[in-house]
Amino acid sequence: LNIDKLVRDYRASLIRHNYEKLLVEQLLDSTVTQQELAEFYELNKDQYQLKEPIVRAHFLQIPLSAPDLDKVDKWWKSDDPEDFKLLAAYCNTYATVHLLEDSSWYSLPTLASEWPVNLSVGNLAPGATLSRKDDTFQYYFRLIDHVPEKALAPISYVADQARKAILHKRKMGLLEDTKEQMYERSLRRNEVKIYQ
């Protein structure tokens, strides 16, 4: 066991890691266009099969002790955008859970765990609403869209994951290219000796 060699190797790996980190910070283009995202998604669809069903939905969990629950019920049933704004403002103050983004996808099992009884969307059409009450909370659920388990995930659901994969691939390419350029430059300067 050669302690000096281990220390030298560890020091060299730290220097290399910090150098690579600095290179990536300075040279990596971290912009991923929608077109790049779409192309990556198309080429890697097999990686994006859902392991659980997902939904786009509105979901509220409001304590029964919150004021003006009758207004919440009115706003929930209304199609008026102003009522939706009032509902959102109310939920920001009183709801323990409130999901009101139309474009966000959520894991159905995660939402179902918040619902007082078994929540299944298999027979629900988009736009269908449910409301329930238990001893503590009033619950509201509105289905916007549903994708079943084992189906292909929508690109919007996996966009962050795909973006990270694209950037990782770029990073690896940048580091490999830089290593190759440094090697070629060292060869030209006769700084590399090859033993056979």
PDB file of C-alpha atoms in Angstrom:
ATOM      1  CA  LEU A   1       0.000   0.000   0.000  1.00  0.00           C
ATOM      2  CA  ASN A   2       1.650   3.183  -1.209  1.00  0.00           C
ATOM      3  CA  ILE A   3       0.140   6.127   0.700  1.00  0.00           C
ATOM      4  CA  ASP A   4       2.073   8.732  -1.292  1.00  0.00           C
ATOM      5  CA  LYS A   5       0.732   7.350  -4.576  1.00  0.00           C
ATOM      6  CA  LEU A   6      -2.830   7.314  -3.209  1.00  0.00           C
ATOM      7  CA  VAL A   7      -2.474  10.934  -2.080  1.00  0.00           C
ATOM      8  CA  ARG A   8      -1.039  11.978  -5.481  1.00  0.00           C
ATOM      9  CA  ASP A   9      -3.839  10.155  -7.322  1.00  0.00           C
ATOM     10  CA  TYR A  10      -6.489  11.719  -5.098  1.00  0.00           C
ATOM     11  CA  ARG A  11      -4.974  15.186  -5.548  1.00  0.00           C
ATOM     12  CA  ALA A  12      -4.858  14.685  -9.323  1.00  0.00           C
ATOM     13  CA  SER A  13      -8.502  13.576  -9.388  1.00  0.00           C
ATOM     14  CA  LEU A  14      -9.531  16.664  -7.371  1.00  0.00           C
ATOM     15  CA  ILE A  15      -7.644  18.950  -9.752  1.00  0.00           C
ATOM     16  CA  ARG A  16      -9.192  17.214 -12.759  1.00  0.00           C
ATOM     17  CA  HIS A  17     -12.688  17.408 -11.247  1.00  0.00           C
ATOM     18  CA  ASN A  18     -12.335  21.130 -10.503  1.00  0.00           C
ATOM     19  CA  TYR A  19     -10.908  21.801 -13.972  1.00  0.00           C
ATOM     20  CA  GLU A  20     -13.788  19.921 -15.635  1.00  0.00           C
ATOM     21  CA  LYS A  21     -16.300  21.767 -13.474  1.00  0.00           C
ATOM     22  CA  LEU A  22     -14.779  25.117 -14.480  1.00  0.00           C
ATOM     23  CA  LEU A  23     -14.773  24.111 -18.170  1.00  0.00           C
ATOM     24  CA  VAL A  24     -18.433  23.116 -18.018  1.00  0.00           C
ATOM     25  CA  GLU A  25     -19.409  26.347 -16.249  1.00  0.00           C
ATOM     26  CA  GLN A  26     -17.591  28.462 -18.844  1.00  0.00           C
ATOM     27  CA  LEU A  27     -18.185  26.570 -22.089  1.00  0.00           C
ATOM     28  CA  LEU A  28     -21.340  24.465 -21.836  1.00  0.00           C
ATOM     29  CA  ASP A  29     -24.335  25.857 -23.708  1.00  0.00           C
ATOM     30  CA  SER A  30     -27.146  25.196 -21.240  1.00  0.00           C
ATOM     31  CA  THR A  31     -29.951  26.341 -23.538  1.00  0.00           C
ATOM     32  CA  VAL A  32     -32.199  23.528 -24.759  1.00  0.00           C
ATOM     33  CA  THR A  33     -34.660  24.537 -27.466  1.00  0.00           C
ATOM     34  CA  GLN A  34     -38.143  23.091 -27.819  1.00  0.00           C
ATOM     35  CA  GLN A  35     -37.029  21.511 -31.111  1.00  0.00           C
ATOM     36  CA  GLU A  36     -34.062  19.776 -29.424  1.00  0.00           C
ATOM     37  CA  LEU A  37     -36.370  18.592 -26.679  1.00  0.00           C
ATOM     38  CA  ALA A  38     -38.895  17.231 -29.197  1.00  0.00           C
ATOM     39  CA  GLU A  39     -36.174  15.468 -31.223  1.00  0.00           C
ATOM     40  CA  PHE A  40     -34.661  13.900 -28.098  1.00  0.00           C
ATOM     41  CA  TYR A  41     -38.114  12.801 -26.943  1.00  0.00           C
ATOM     42  CA  GLU A  42     -38.870  11.191 -30.326  1.00  0.00           C
ATOM     43  CA  LEU A  43     -35.552   9.315 -30.353  1.00  0.00           C
ATOM     44  CA  ASN A  44     -35.952   8.093 -26.771  1.00  0.00           C
ATOM     45  CA  LYS A  45     -39.681   7.387 -26.479  1.00  0.00           C
ATOM     46  CA  ASP A  46     -39.029   3.893 -25.160  1.00  0.00           C
ATOM     47  CA  GLN A  47     -37.558   5.471 -21.997  1.00  0.00           C
ATOM     48  CA  TYR A  48     -40.742   7.388 -21.236  1.00  0.00           C
ATOM     49  CA  GLN A  49     -43.302   4.666 -20.614  1.00  0.00           C
ATOM     50  CA  LEU A  50     -45.304   5.598 -17.513  1.00  0.00           C
ATOM     51  CA  LYS A  51     -44.872   3.449 -14.425  1.00  0.00           C
ATOM     52  CA  GLU A  52     -48.091   4.867 -12.957  1.00  0.00           C
ATOM     53  CA  PRO A  53     -51.102   6.776 -14.296  1.00  0.00           C
ATOM     54  CA  ILE A  54     -50.870  10.564 -14.393  1.00  0.00           C
ATOM     55  CA  VAL A  55     -53.490  13.290 -14.540  1.00  0.00           C
ATOM     56  CA  ARG A  56     -53.845  16.952 -15.260  1.00  0.00           C
ATOM     57  CA  ALA A  57     -56.368  18.009 -12.670  1.00  0.00           C
ATOM     58  CA  HIS A  58     -57.473  20.613 -10.207  1.00  0.00           C
ATOM     59  CA  PHE A  59     -57.362  19.345  -6.651  1.00  0.00           C
ATOM     60  CA  LEU A  60     -58.241  21.101  -3.389  1.00  0.00           C
ATOM     61  CA  GLN A  61     -58.094  20.033   0.239  1.00  0.00           C
ATOM     62  CA  ILE A  62     -59.593  22.680   2.525  1.00  0.00           C
ATOM     63  CA  PRO A  63     -60.037  22.384   6.305  1.00  0.00           C
ATOM     64  CA  LEU A  64     -63.673  22.368   7.401  1.00  0.00           C
ATOM     65  CA  SER A  65     -62.692  25.079   9.874  1.00  0.00           C
ATOM     66  CA  ALA A  66     -61.853  27.499   7.018  1.00  0.00           C
ATOM     67  CA  PRO A  67     -64.309  30.386   6.544  1.00  0.00           C
ATOM     68  CA  ASP A  68     -66.749  30.805   3.644  1.00  0.00           C
ATOM     69  CA  LEU A  69     -66.808  27.201   2.399  1.00  0.00           C
ATOM     70  CA  ASP A  70     -70.117  27.953   0.677  1.00  0.00           C
ATOM     71  CA  LYS A  71     -68.281  30.510  -1.506  1.00  0.00           C
ATOM     72  CA  VAL A  72     -65.638  27.907  -2.357  1.00  0.00           C
ATOM     73  CA  ASP A  73     -68.384  25.599  -3.579  1.00  0.00           C
ATOM     74  CA  LYS A  74     -69.838  28.388  -5.757  1.00  0.00           C
ATOM     75  CA  TRP A  75     -66.426  29.361  -7.187  1.00  0.00           C
ATOM     76  CA  TRP A  76     -65.556  25.698  -7.826  1.00  0.00           C
ATOM     77  CA  LYS A  77     -68.698  25.147  -9.906  1.00  0.00           C
ATOM     78  CA  SER A  78     -68.415  28.447 -11.798  1.00  0.00           C
ATOM     79  CA  ASP A  79     -67.005  28.858 -15.322  1.00  0.00           C
ATOM     80  CA  ASP A  80     -66.292  32.557 -14.725  1.00  0.00           C
ATOM     81  CA  PRO A  81     -62.515  33.323 -14.818  1.00  0.00           C
ATOM     82  CA  GLU A  82     -63.004  35.907 -12.058  1.00  0.00           C
ATOM     83  CA  ASP A  83     -64.439  33.230  -9.777  1.00  0.00           C
ATOM     84  CA  PHE A  84     -61.412  31.048 -10.552  1.00  0.00           C
ATOM     85  CA  LYS A  85     -59.127  33.922  -9.468  1.00  0.00           C
ATOM     86  CA  LEU A  86     -61.114  34.294  -6.241  1.00  0.00           C
ATOM     87  CA  LEU A  87     -60.854  30.540  -5.651  1.00  0.00           C
ATOM     88  CA  ALA A  88     -57.080  30.599  -6.216  1.00  0.00           C
ATOM     89  CA  ALA A  89     -56.634  33.539  -3.833  1.00  0.00           C
ATOM     90  CA  TYR A  90     -58.771  31.815  -1.198  1.00  0.00           C
ATOM     91  CA  CYS A  91     -56.797  28.581  -1.562  1.00  0.00           C
ATOM     92  CA  ASN A  92     -53.478  30.407  -1.175  1.00  0.00           C
ATOM     93  CA  THR A  93     -54.667  31.439   2.275  1.00  0.00           C
ATOM     94  CA  TYR A  94     -56.767  28.522   3.544  1.00  0.00           C
ATOM     95  CA  ALA A  95     -56.209  25.300   1.562  1.00  0.00           C
ATOM     96  CA  THR A  96     -53.789  22.681   2.854  1.00  0.00           C
ATOM     97  CA  VAL A  97     -53.416  21.355  -0.707  1.00  0.00           C
ATOM     98  CA  HIS A  98     -54.342  23.243  -3.854  1.00  0.00           C
ATOM     99  CA  LEU A  99     -53.356  22.261  -7.375  1.00  0.00           C
ATOM    100  CA  LEU A 100     -54.873  24.647  -9.884  1.00  0.00           C
ATOM    101  CA  GLU A 101     -52.388  24.604 -12.791  1.00  0.00           C
ATOM    102  CA  ASP A 102     -54.057  23.419 -16.004  1.00  0.00           C
ATOM    103  CA  SER A 103     -50.781  22.410 -17.648  1.00  0.00           C
ATOM    104  CA  SER A 104     -49.162  20.452 -14.795  1.00  0.00           C
ATOM    105  CA  TRP A 105     -49.225  16.654 -14.649  1.00  0.00           C
ATOM    106  CA  TYR A 106     -49.502  14.824 -11.335  1.00  0.00           C
ATOM    107  CA  SER A 107     -49.081  11.230 -10.245  1.00  0.00           C
ATOM    108  CA  LEU A 108     -52.557   9.769  -9.758  1.00  0.00           C
ATOM    109  CA  PRO A 109     -51.475   7.513  -6.858  1.00  0.00           C
ATOM    110  CA  THR A 110     -50.036  10.574  -5.084  1.00  0.00           C
ATOM    111  CA  LEU A 111     -53.279  12.526  -5.516  1.00  0.00           C
ATOM    112  CA  ALA A 112     -55.341   9.482  -4.587  1.00  0.00           C
ATOM    113  CA  SER A 113     -53.440   9.213  -1.300  1.00  0.00           C
ATOM    114  CA  GLU A 114     -54.788  12.670  -0.375  1.00  0.00           C
ATOM    115  CA  TRP A 115     -58.398  11.769  -1.292  1.00  0.00           C
ATOM    116  CA  PRO A 116     -60.604  10.399   1.515  1.00  0.00           C
ATOM    117  CA  VAL A 117     -61.791   7.350  -0.462  1.00  0.00           C
ATOM    118  CA  ASN A 118     -60.372   5.425  -3.411  1.00  0.00           C
ATOM    119  CA  LEU A 119     -59.894   7.895  -6.279  1.00  0.00           C
ATOM    120  CA  SER A 120     -60.093   6.323  -9.731  1.00  0.00           C
ATOM    121  CA  VAL A 121     -60.343   8.254 -12.983  1.00  0.00           C
ATOM    122  CA  GLY A 122     -60.861   5.293 -15.299  1.00  0.00           C
ATOM    123  CA  ASN A 123     -64.553   6.057 -15.825  1.00  0.00           C
ATOM    124  CA  LEU A 124     -64.304   9.846 -15.634  1.00  0.00           C
ATOM    125  CA  ALA A 125     -64.425  12.051 -18.709  1.00  0.00           C
ATOM    126  CA  PRO A 126     -62.340  15.226 -18.920  1.00  0.00           C
ATOM    127  CA  GLY A 127     -64.188  17.991 -17.097  1.00  0.00           C
ATOM    128  CA  ALA A 128     -65.747  15.601 -14.577  1.00  0.00           C
ATOM    129  CA  THR A 129     -65.741  16.865 -11.007  1.00  0.00           C
ATOM    130  CA  LEU A 130     -65.899  15.166  -7.639  1.00  0.00           C
ATOM    131  CA  SER A 131     -66.250  16.549  -4.145  1.00  0.00           C
ATOM    132  CA  ARG A 132     -66.052  14.734  -0.829  1.00  0.00           C
ATOM    133  CA  LYS A 133     -65.979  15.585   2.832  1.00  0.00           C
ATOM    134  CA  ASP A 134     -64.554  13.757   5.806  1.00  0.00           C
ATOM    135  CA  ASP A 135     -64.287  14.761   9.466  1.00  0.00           C
ATOM    136  CA  THR A 136     -61.499  17.252   8.788  1.00  0.00           C
ATOM    137  CA  PHE A 137     -61.476  18.429   5.168  1.00  0.00           C
ATOM    138  CA  GLN A 138     -63.572  19.320   2.145  1.00  0.00           C
ATOM    139  CA  TYR A 139     -62.034  17.881  -1.058  1.00  0.00           C
ATOM    140  CA  TYR A 140     -62.523  18.906  -4.682  1.00  0.00           C
ATOM    141  CA  PHE A 141     -61.226  17.160  -7.808  1.00  0.00           C
ATOM    142  CA  ARG A 142     -61.679  18.126 -11.476  1.00  0.00           C
ATOM    143  CA  LEU A 143     -60.176  15.923 -14.194  1.00  0.00           C
ATOM    144  CA  ILE A 144     -58.623  17.772 -17.131  1.00  0.00           C
ATOM    145  CA  ASP A 145     -56.747  14.895 -18.776  1.00  0.00           C
ATOM    146  CA  HIS A 146     -55.545  11.392 -17.947  1.00  0.00           C
ATOM    147  CA  VAL A 147     -52.757   9.126 -19.253  1.00  0.00           C
ATOM    148  CA  PRO A 148     -52.848   5.489 -18.098  1.00  0.00           C
ATOM    149  CA  GLU A 149     -49.993   3.435 -16.697  1.00  0.00           C
ATOM    150  CA  LYS A 150     -47.627   1.964 -19.349  1.00  0.00           C
ATOM    151  CA  ALA A 151     -48.661   4.599 -21.908  1.00  0.00           C
ATOM    152  CA  LEU A 152     -46.149   7.026 -23.379  1.00  0.00           C
ATOM    153  CA  ALA A 153     -45.632   9.997 -21.056  1.00  0.00           C
ATOM    154  CA  PRO A 154     -46.494  13.410 -22.524  1.00  0.00           C
ATOM    155  CA  ILE A 155     -43.430  15.470 -23.397  1.00  0.00           C
ATOM    156  CA  SER A 156     -44.464  18.156 -20.907  1.00  0.00           C
ATOM    157  CA  TYR A 157     -44.345  15.558 -18.103  1.00  0.00           C
ATOM    158  CA  VAL A 158     -40.778  14.420 -18.904  1.00  0.00           C
ATOM    159  CA  ALA A 159     -39.359  17.718 -20.210  1.00  0.00           C
ATOM    160  CA  ASP A 160     -37.131  18.356 -17.171  1.00  0.00           C
ATOM    161  CA  GLN A 161     -35.787  14.813 -17.231  1.00  0.00           C
ATOM    162  CA  ALA A 162     -35.128  15.030 -20.997  1.00  0.00           C
ATOM    163  CA  ARG A 163     -33.485  18.452 -20.623  1.00  0.00           C
ATOM    164  CA  LYS A 164     -31.106  17.046 -17.980  1.00  0.00           C
ATOM    165  CA  ALA A 165     -30.242  14.110 -20.253  1.00  0.00           C
ATOM    166  CA  ILE A 166     -29.511  16.465 -23.182  1.00  0.00           C
ATOM    167  CA  LEU A 167     -27.277  18.653 -21.010  1.00  0.00           C
ATOM    168  CA  HIS A 168     -25.468  15.609 -19.590  1.00  0.00           C
ATOM    169  CA  LYS A 169     -24.774  14.348 -23.108  1.00  0.00           C
ATOM    170  CA  ARG A 170     -23.474  17.807 -24.091  1.00  0.00           C
ATOM    171  CA  LYS A 171     -21.290  17.933 -20.997  1.00  0.00           C
ATOM    172  CA  MET A 172     -19.764  14.525 -21.739  1.00  0.00           C
ATOM    173  CA  GLY A 173     -19.149  15.574 -25.360  1.00  0.00           C
ATOM    174  CA  LEU A 174     -17.520  18.842 -24.268  1.00  0.00           C
ATOM    175  CA  LEU A 175     -15.211  17.064 -21.816  1.00  0.00           C
ATOM    176  CA  GLU A 176     -14.287  14.376 -24.346  1.00  0.00           C
ATOM    177  CA  ASP A 177     -13.572  16.985 -27.055  1.00  0.00           C
ATOM    178  CA  THR A 178     -11.473  19.051 -24.643  1.00  0.00           C
ATOM    179  CA  LYS A 179      -9.498  15.986 -23.566  1.00  0.00           C
ATOM    180  CA  GLU A 180      -8.875  15.069 -27.220  1.00  0.00           C
ATOM    181  CA  GLN A 181      -7.769  18.646 -28.072  1.00  0.00           C
ATOM    182  CA  MET A 182      -5.376  18.721 -25.110  1.00  0.00           C
ATOM    183  CA  TYR A 183      -3.907  15.370 -26.132  1.00  0.00           C
ATOM    184  CA  GLU A 184      -3.441  16.482 -29.764  1.00  0.00           C
ATOM    185  CA  ARG A 185      -1.858  19.770 -28.645  1.00  0.00           C
ATOM    186  CA  SER A 186       0.525  17.903 -26.331  1.00  0.00           C
ATOM    187  CA  LEU A 187       1.458  15.531 -29.163  1.00  0.00           C
ATOM    188  CA  ARG A 188       2.262  18.459 -31.477  1.00  0.00           C
ATOM    189  CA  ARG A 189       4.455  20.027 -28.776  1.00  0.00           C
ATOM    190  CA  ASN A 190       6.239  16.712 -28.153  1.00  0.00           C
ATOM    191  CA  GLU A 191       5.015  16.706 -24.554  1.00  0.00           C
ATOM    192  CA  VAL A 192       3.739  13.127 -24.828  1.00  0.00           C
ATOM    193  CA  LYS A 193       5.941  10.061 -25.007  1.00  0.00           C
ATOM    194  CA  ILE A 194       4.470   6.790 -26.209  1.00  0.00           C
ATOM    195  CA  TYR A 195       6.241   3.646 -25.036  1.00  0.00           C
ATOM    196  CA  GLN A 196       5.840   0.381 -26.872  1.00  0.00           C
TER     197      GLN A 196
END
